């Protein structure tokens, strides 16, 4: 895997996630100090899906982020381009529909979903702005988009501490708990290269989403963006 930039090679990123699939969820819980569970709950609340609605969960990986919807009786489709991740998910949750797909060319018809969500996967797409347009295409009028993604801490001293953790502590910890520590070096670099909260909001505006808002979590380490398709 090359050093992270916003010009990512899909084949390399896919291979990276295939390699870490078996222990991906456990590793993420450890490296985030358990915060991923709280962040997922906030995303589910922001999506606000109800029975009878159809939700597209992109970059769903092993389906961990899709489970709350399925458990609530919501029709959810877990979509990811890593077949390794999908295979792990299918074994654990055969009741969830898993679909292999490229976020820049989604295998779904126009206006197929009441809501689309993606958590911690947008920055791994080769052209995120194209993906945002595809998400808009497959969303019904009045539907919503919810994105959780790593972002930029708003407090300067905390931002310095966080950057040190990303570039030093995270890869070192990953060496002990992950099957592919190099993948987490890439992930750390991709987070640092990602636009800030306002930058991502501007991308949503450019893709046609309206009423774009965001909420900072953990002092801006993570931001949850939300938009509506009018």
Tab-separated table of C-alpha atoms in Angstrom, residues 13-14 17-18 24 56-63 65-66 77-87 97-103 106-108 118-121 124:
chain	number	residue	atom	x	y	z
A	13	UNK	CA	-7.450	-0.299	-0.916
A	14	UNK	CA	-9.655	-3.331	-1.595
A	17	UNK	CA	-9.368	-4.375	3.627
A	18	UNK	CA	-9.537	-8.003	2.465
A	24	UNK	CA	-11.158	-5.587	11.645
A	56	UNK	CA	-28.199	1.674	2.079
A	57	UNK	CA	-25.194	1.230	4.366
A	58	UNK	CA	-22.084	1.900	2.300
A	59	UNK	CA	-18.568	0.792	3.236
A	60	UNK	CA	-20.434	-1.575	5.549
A	61	UNK	CA	-17.533	-4.006	5.740
A	62	UNK	CA	-18.531	-6.938	7.930
A	63	UNK	CA	-21.981	-5.452	8.511
A	65	UNK	CA	-22.836	-0.825	11.151
A	66	UNK	CA	-25.846	-2.462	9.431
A	77	UNK	CA	-28.486	-3.337	2.358
A	78	UNK	CA	-24.842	-3.636	3.422
A	79	UNK	CA	-22.638	-2.650	0.486
A	80	UNK	CA	-18.848	-2.776	0.303
A	81	UNK	CA	-16.186	-3.319	-2.345
A	82	UNK	CA	-14.146	-5.672	-0.148
A	83	UNK	CA	-15.344	-9.212	-0.801
A	84	UNK	CA	-13.263	-10.375	2.147
A	85	UNK	CA	-15.192	-8.106	4.493
A	86	UNK	CA	-18.525	-9.178	2.995
A	87	UNK	CA	-17.749	-12.880	3.430
A	97	UNK	CA	-28.384	-8.502	2.436
A	98	UNK	CA	-24.707	-8.015	1.521
A	99	UNK	CA	-23.893	-6.565	-1.911
A	100	UNK	CA	-20.484	-6.046	-3.489
A	101	UNK	CA	-20.338	-2.615	-5.077
A	102	UNK	CA	-18.236	0.386	-6.021
A	103	UNK	CA	-19.445	3.579	-4.333
A	106	UNK	CA	-23.469	1.863	-7.326
A	107	UNK	CA	-25.340	-1.238	-8.561
A	108	UNK	CA	-28.745	0.202	-7.624
A	118	UNK	CA	-21.482	5.653	5.239
A	119	UNK	CA	-19.251	5.484	8.300
A	120	UNK	CA	-15.478	5.881	8.121
A	121	UNK	CA	-15.328	4.824	4.502
A	124	UNK	CA	-11.074	5.498	1.197
